[in-house]
Amino acid sequence: KLLGAIEQAVLARDAEALVLPAHSLKSSSANVGAMRVSSFSKELEFQARNGDLASSDQALKGIQDAYREAEQAMAKIVKEQKL
């Protein structure tokens, strides 16, 4: 849900709509140890707060890649621990 909102805001170049989901993803990903996701989200939040989305596509790609990696890592942990 957050990632979808971020993707839409980046595509629309809507800095105002980007701030909250980027901030939320930054915090929630840090809480579960997905620090690369958090770092890219922090970068995107900073860009949105400054109204400068020139590099937002790169930050979004970073979030998407890091999210997939984190999702795979967590799935592996769940499988190995039989959670």
N, CA, C and O atoms as a DFTB+ gen file, in Angstrom:
332 C
 N C O
     1  1       0.829      -1.192       0.000
     2  2       0.000       0.000       0.000
     3  2       0.875       1.259       0.000
     4  3       0.653       2.167      -0.801
     5  1       1.866       1.316       0.892
     6  2       2.754       2.484       0.931
     7  2       3.573       2.591      -0.347
     8  3       3.740       3.675      -0.906
     9  1       4.082       1.443      -0.802
    10  2       4.885       1.454      -2.012
    11  2       4.056       1.917      -3.206
    12  3       4.551       2.669      -4.047
    13  1       2.818       1.483      -3.288
    14  2       1.930       1.922      -4.362
    15  2       1.685       3.427      -4.320
    16  3       1.683       4.084      -5.361
    17  1       1.481       3.971      -3.136
    18  2       1.274       5.417      -2.989
    19  2       2.523       6.184      -3.389
    20  3       2.438       7.249      -4.000
    21  1       3.679       5.639      -3.042
    22  2       4.947       6.272      -3.412
    23  2       5.112       6.252      -4.927
    24  3       5.472       7.264      -5.529
    25  1       4.851       5.109      -5.539
    26  2       4.976       4.991      -6.993
    27  2       4.065       5.989      -7.706
    28  3       4.487       6.652      -8.654
    29  1       2.825       6.093      -7.254
    30  2       1.873       7.029      -7.871
    31  2       2.336       8.473      -7.723
    32  3       2.262       9.249      -8.676
    33  1       2.810       8.836      -6.545
    34  2       3.246      10.207      -6.300
    35  2       4.483      10.557      -7.133
    36  3       4.594      11.671      -7.646
    37  1       5.401       9.614      -7.263
    38  2       6.588       9.862      -8.082
    39  2       6.186      10.032      -9.540
    40  3       6.646      10.955     -10.212
    41  1       5.331       9.144     -10.029
    42  2       4.884       9.245     -11.424
    43  2       4.175      10.567     -11.690
    44  3       4.323      11.155     -12.761
    45  1       3.404      11.030     -10.711
    46  2       2.663      12.285     -10.851
    47  2       3.527      13.504     -10.530
    48  3       3.101      14.643     -10.719
    49  1       4.744      13.253     -10.043
    50  2       5.637      14.336      -9.598
    51  2       4.938      15.215      -8.556
    52  3       5.003      16.443      -8.596
    53  1       4.264      14.531      -7.619
    54  2       3.496      15.198      -6.573
    55  2       4.252      15.099      -5.254
    56  3       4.091      14.136      -4.503
    57  1       5.070      16.097      -4.985
    58  2       5.912      16.089      -3.780
    59  2       5.074      16.027      -2.507
    60  3       5.414      15.309      -1.566
    61  1       3.994      16.769      -2.483
    62  2       3.147      16.805      -1.280
    63  2       2.569      15.424      -0.972
    64  3       2.530      15.011       0.187
    65  1       2.123      14.714      -1.999
    66  2       1.544      13.384      -1.803
    67  2       2.600      12.335      -1.476
    68  3       2.270      11.239      -1.025
    69  1       3.856      12.665      -1.702
    70  2       4.941      11.719      -1.494
    71  2       5.478      11.718      -0.067
    72  3       5.995      10.702       0.398
    73  1       5.362      12.835       0.624
    74  2       5.993      12.979       1.944
    75  2       5.523      11.915       2.939
    76  3       6.355      11.213       3.514
    77  1       4.234      11.780       3.153
    78  2       3.723      10.873       4.188
    79  2       4.033       9.400       3.904
    80  3       4.538       8.718       4.796
    81  1       3.753       8.874       2.699
    82  2       4.075       7.459       2.494
    83  2       5.582       7.184       2.545
    84  3       5.992       6.126       3.023
    85  1       6.409       8.110       2.065
    86  2       7.859       7.914       2.141
    87  2       8.307       7.907       3.606
    88  3       9.141       7.091       3.999
    89  1       7.759       8.805       4.398
    90  2       8.087       8.857       5.828
    91  2       7.641       7.571       6.533
    92  3       8.389       7.000       7.326
    93  1       6.432       7.129       6.240
    94  2       5.900       5.918       6.876
    95  2       6.703       4.685       6.504
    96  3       6.988       3.845       7.357
    97  1       7.076       4.573       5.217
    98  2       7.862       3.416       4.785
    99  2       9.260       3.467       5.401
   100  3       9.823       2.432       5.756
   101  1       9.810       4.659       5.523
   102  2      11.127       4.814       6.160
   103  2      11.088       4.238       7.575
   104  3      11.965       3.466       7.963
   105  1      10.084       4.611       8.325
   106  2       9.985       4.176       9.723
   107  2       9.653       2.694       9.849
   108  3      10.297       1.975      10.613
   109  1       8.661       2.240       9.109
   110  2       8.236       0.847       9.258
   111  2       9.296      -0.126       8.759
   112  3       9.465      -1.202       9.332
   113  1      10.007       0.235       7.705
   114  2      11.054      -0.667       7.211
   115  2      12.225      -0.720       8.192
   116  3      12.831      -1.776       8.372
   117  1      12.545       0.394       8.820
   118  2      13.607       0.391       9.832
   119  2      13.215      -0.484      11.019
   120  3      14.063      -1.156      11.607
   121  1      11.938      -0.475      11.369
   122  2      11.459      -1.282      12.501
   123  2      11.643      -2.775      12.286
   124  3      11.797      -3.527      13.248
   125  1      11.627      -3.216      11.015
   126  2      11.796      -4.646      10.739
   127  2      13.193      -4.966      10.220
   128  3      13.461      -6.094       9.808
   129  1      14.077      -3.981      10.240
   130  2      15.463      -4.224       9.864
   131  2      15.764      -4.111       8.378
   132  3      16.848      -4.494       7.939
   133  1      14.831      -3.597       7.604
   134  2      15.047      -3.414       6.164
   135  2      15.685      -2.041       5.954
   136  3      15.041      -1.099       5.491
   137  1      16.958      -1.957       6.304
   138  2      17.622      -0.659       6.370
   139  2      17.861      -0.021       4.994
   140  3      17.879       1.205       4.887
   141  1      18.040      -0.815       3.962
   142  2      18.201      -0.227       2.627
   143  2      16.891       0.417       2.176
   144  3      16.897       1.498       1.587
   145  1      15.780      -0.243       2.451
   146  2      14.476       0.335       2.124
   147  2      14.311       1.644       2.887
   148  3      13.887       2.653       2.324
   149  1      14.645       1.617       4.160
   150  2      14.531       2.804       5.000
   151  2      15.402       3.938       4.475
   152  3      14.971       5.090       4.435
   153  1      16.617       3.614       4.075
   154  2      17.549       4.630       3.583
   155  2      17.045       5.290       2.300
   156  3      17.078       6.514       2.180
   157  1      16.583       4.495       1.352
   158  2      16.042       5.054       0.110
   159  2      14.769       5.855       0.379
   160  3      14.529       6.879      -0.261
   161  1      13.956       5.387       1.322
   162  2      12.731       6.104       1.677
   163  2      13.060       7.448       2.313
   164  3      12.390       8.449       2.056
   165  1      14.090       7.462       3.141
   166  2      14.538       8.703       3.760
   167  2      14.982       9.698       2.691
   168  3      14.645      10.880       2.752
   169  1      15.736       9.212       1.719
   170  2      16.196      10.062       0.619
   171  2      15.005      10.641      -0.149
   172  3      14.984      11.829      -0.472
   173  1      14.023       9.799      -0.434
   174  2      12.849      10.245      -1.176
   175  2      12.010      11.225      -0.364
   176  3      11.485      12.196      -0.909
   177  1      11.884      10.975       0.927
   178  2      11.160      11.898       1.799
   179  2      11.845      13.265       1.803
   180  3      11.177      14.296       1.726
   181  1      13.168      13.271       1.893
   182  2      13.932      14.513       1.888
   183  2      13.694      15.277       0.582
   184  3      13.464      16.487       0.592
   185  1      13.750      14.563      -0.527
   186  2      13.511      15.195      -1.831
   187  2      12.110      15.803      -1.882
   188  3      11.931      16.927      -2.350
   189  1      11.129      15.059      -1.400
   190  2       9.741      15.537      -1.442
   191  2       9.560      16.766      -0.551
   192  3       8.903      17.729      -0.946
   193  1      10.132      16.733       0.631
   194  2      10.001      17.878       1.546
   195  2      10.651      19.138       0.968
   196  3      10.233      20.256       1.268
   197  1      11.675      18.944       0.137
   198  2      12.348      20.074      -0.503
   199  2      11.751      20.413      -1.870
   200  3      12.199      21.350      -2.531
   201  1      10.746      19.653      -2.288
   202  2      10.088      19.921      -3.563
   203  2      10.983      19.672      -4.766
   204  3      10.740      20.209      -5.847
   205  1      12.016      18.858      -4.582
   206  2      12.960      18.567      -5.656
   207  2      12.902      17.085      -5.992
   208  3      13.567      16.269      -5.354
   209  1      12.110      16.745      -6.986
   210  2      11.920      15.342      -7.349
   211  2      12.756      14.932      -8.557
   212  3      12.446      13.936      -9.211
   213  1      13.806      15.683      -8.861
   214  2      14.642      15.395     -10.028
   215  2      15.251      13.992      -9.966
   216  3      15.406      13.343     -11.001
   217  1      15.594      13.523      -8.779
   218  2      16.202      12.196      -8.619
   219  2      15.224      11.172      -8.061
   220  3      15.632      10.095      -7.625
   221  1      13.948      11.498      -8.071
   222  2      12.964      10.615      -7.440
   223  2      12.847       9.266      -8.135
   224  3      12.583       8.256      -7.482
   225  1      13.040       9.235      -9.451
   226  2      12.959       7.953     -10.160
   227  2      14.058       7.002      -9.684
   228  3      13.819       5.805      -9.522
   229  1      15.255       7.530      -9.462
   230  2      16.368       6.709      -8.973
   231  2      16.094       6.202      -7.566
   232  3      16.333       5.033      -7.264
   233  1      15.594       7.079      -6.710
   234  2      15.283       6.670      -5.339
   235  2      14.168       5.633      -5.329
   236  3      14.216       4.679      -4.552
   237  1      13.168       5.809      -6.180
   238  2      12.080       4.830      -6.268
   239  2      12.613       3.480      -6.712
   240  3      12.238       2.454      -6.145
   241  1      13.472       3.461      -7.708
   242  2      14.071       2.197      -8.170
   243  2      14.842       1.541      -7.031
   244  3      14.772       0.326      -6.850
   245  1      15.576       2.342      -6.264
   246  2      16.299       1.812      -5.112
   247  2      15.367       1.190      -4.090
   248  3      15.645       0.118      -3.554
   249  1      14.252       1.872      -3.820
   250  2      13.264       1.335      -2.880
   251  2      12.698       0.017      -3.405
   252  3      12.603      -0.960      -2.663
   253  1      12.328      -0.009      -4.666
   254  2      11.732      -1.217      -5.243
   255  2      12.700      -2.394      -5.171
   256  3      12.311      -3.495      -4.781
   257  1      13.954      -2.166      -5.543
   258  2      14.954      -3.233      -5.502
   259  2      15.210      -3.694      -4.070
   260  3      15.239      -4.894      -3.798
   261  1      15.394      -2.746      -3.161
   262  2      15.658      -3.083      -1.767
   263  2      14.460      -3.782      -1.128
   264  3      14.628      -4.682      -0.305
   265  1      13.258      -3.369      -1.507
   266  2      12.035      -3.994      -0.984
   267  2      11.972      -5.467      -1.386
   268  3      11.674      -6.336      -0.567
   269  1      12.260      -5.734      -2.675
   270  2      12.248      -7.127      -3.152
   271  2      13.283      -7.957      -2.388
   272  3      13.000      -9.083      -1.980
   273  1      14.471      -7.402      -2.199
   274  2      15.524      -8.115      -1.458
   275  2      15.087      -8.396      -0.023
   276  3      15.278      -9.502       0.484
   277  1      14.507      -7.404       0.623
   278  2      14.057      -7.572       2.007
   279  2      12.933      -8.600       2.088
   280  3      12.897      -9.423       3.003
   281  1      12.027      -8.545       1.133
   282  2      10.913      -9.497       1.105
   283  2      11.434     -10.928       0.951
   284  3      10.955     -11.841       1.623
   285  1      12.403     -11.117       0.077
   286  2      12.986     -12.447      -0.117
   287  2      13.729     -12.913       1.132
   288  3      13.625     -14.076       1.523
   289  1      14.470     -12.014       1.750
   290  2      15.213     -12.367       2.968
   291  2      14.267     -12.764       4.097
   292  3      14.519     -13.723       4.827
   293  1      13.176     -12.014       4.229
   294  2      12.209     -12.326       5.290
   295  2      11.489     -13.635       5.014
   296  3      11.224     -14.401       5.940
   297  1      11.169     -13.903       3.753
   298  2      10.516     -15.163       3.391
   299  2      11.441     -16.342       3.705
   300  3      10.993     -17.391       4.168
   301  1      12.724     -16.155       3.450
   302  2      13.709     -17.212       3.738
   303  2      13.771     -17.465       5.237
   304  3      13.806     -18.619       5.665
   305  1      13.783     -16.426       6.026
   306  2      13.817     -16.573       7.486
   307  2      12.580     -17.299       7.982
   308  3      12.680     -18.206       8.808
   309  1      11.427     -16.913       7.490
   310  2      10.175     -17.553       7.891
   311  2      10.200     -19.036       7.537
   312  3       9.797     -19.882       8.335
   313  1      10.679     -19.340       6.330
   314  2      10.723     -20.731       5.883
   315  2      11.702     -21.552       6.740
   316  3      11.389     -22.662       7.171
   317  1      12.886     -20.983       6.974
   318  2      13.888     -21.705       7.747
   319  2      13.486     -21.897       9.196
   320  3      13.805     -22.920       9.801
   321  1      12.790     -20.921       9.754
   322  2      12.384     -20.997      11.156
   323  2      10.999     -21.645      11.309
   324  3      10.519     -21.865      12.421
   325  1      10.378     -21.939      10.174
   326  2       9.025     -22.538      10.175
   327  2       8.054     -21.706      11.000
   328  3       7.299     -22.231      11.819
   329  1       8.089     -20.386      10.765
   330  2       7.216     -19.464      11.503
   331  2       5.847     -19.374      10.869
   332  3       4.986     -18.644      11.359
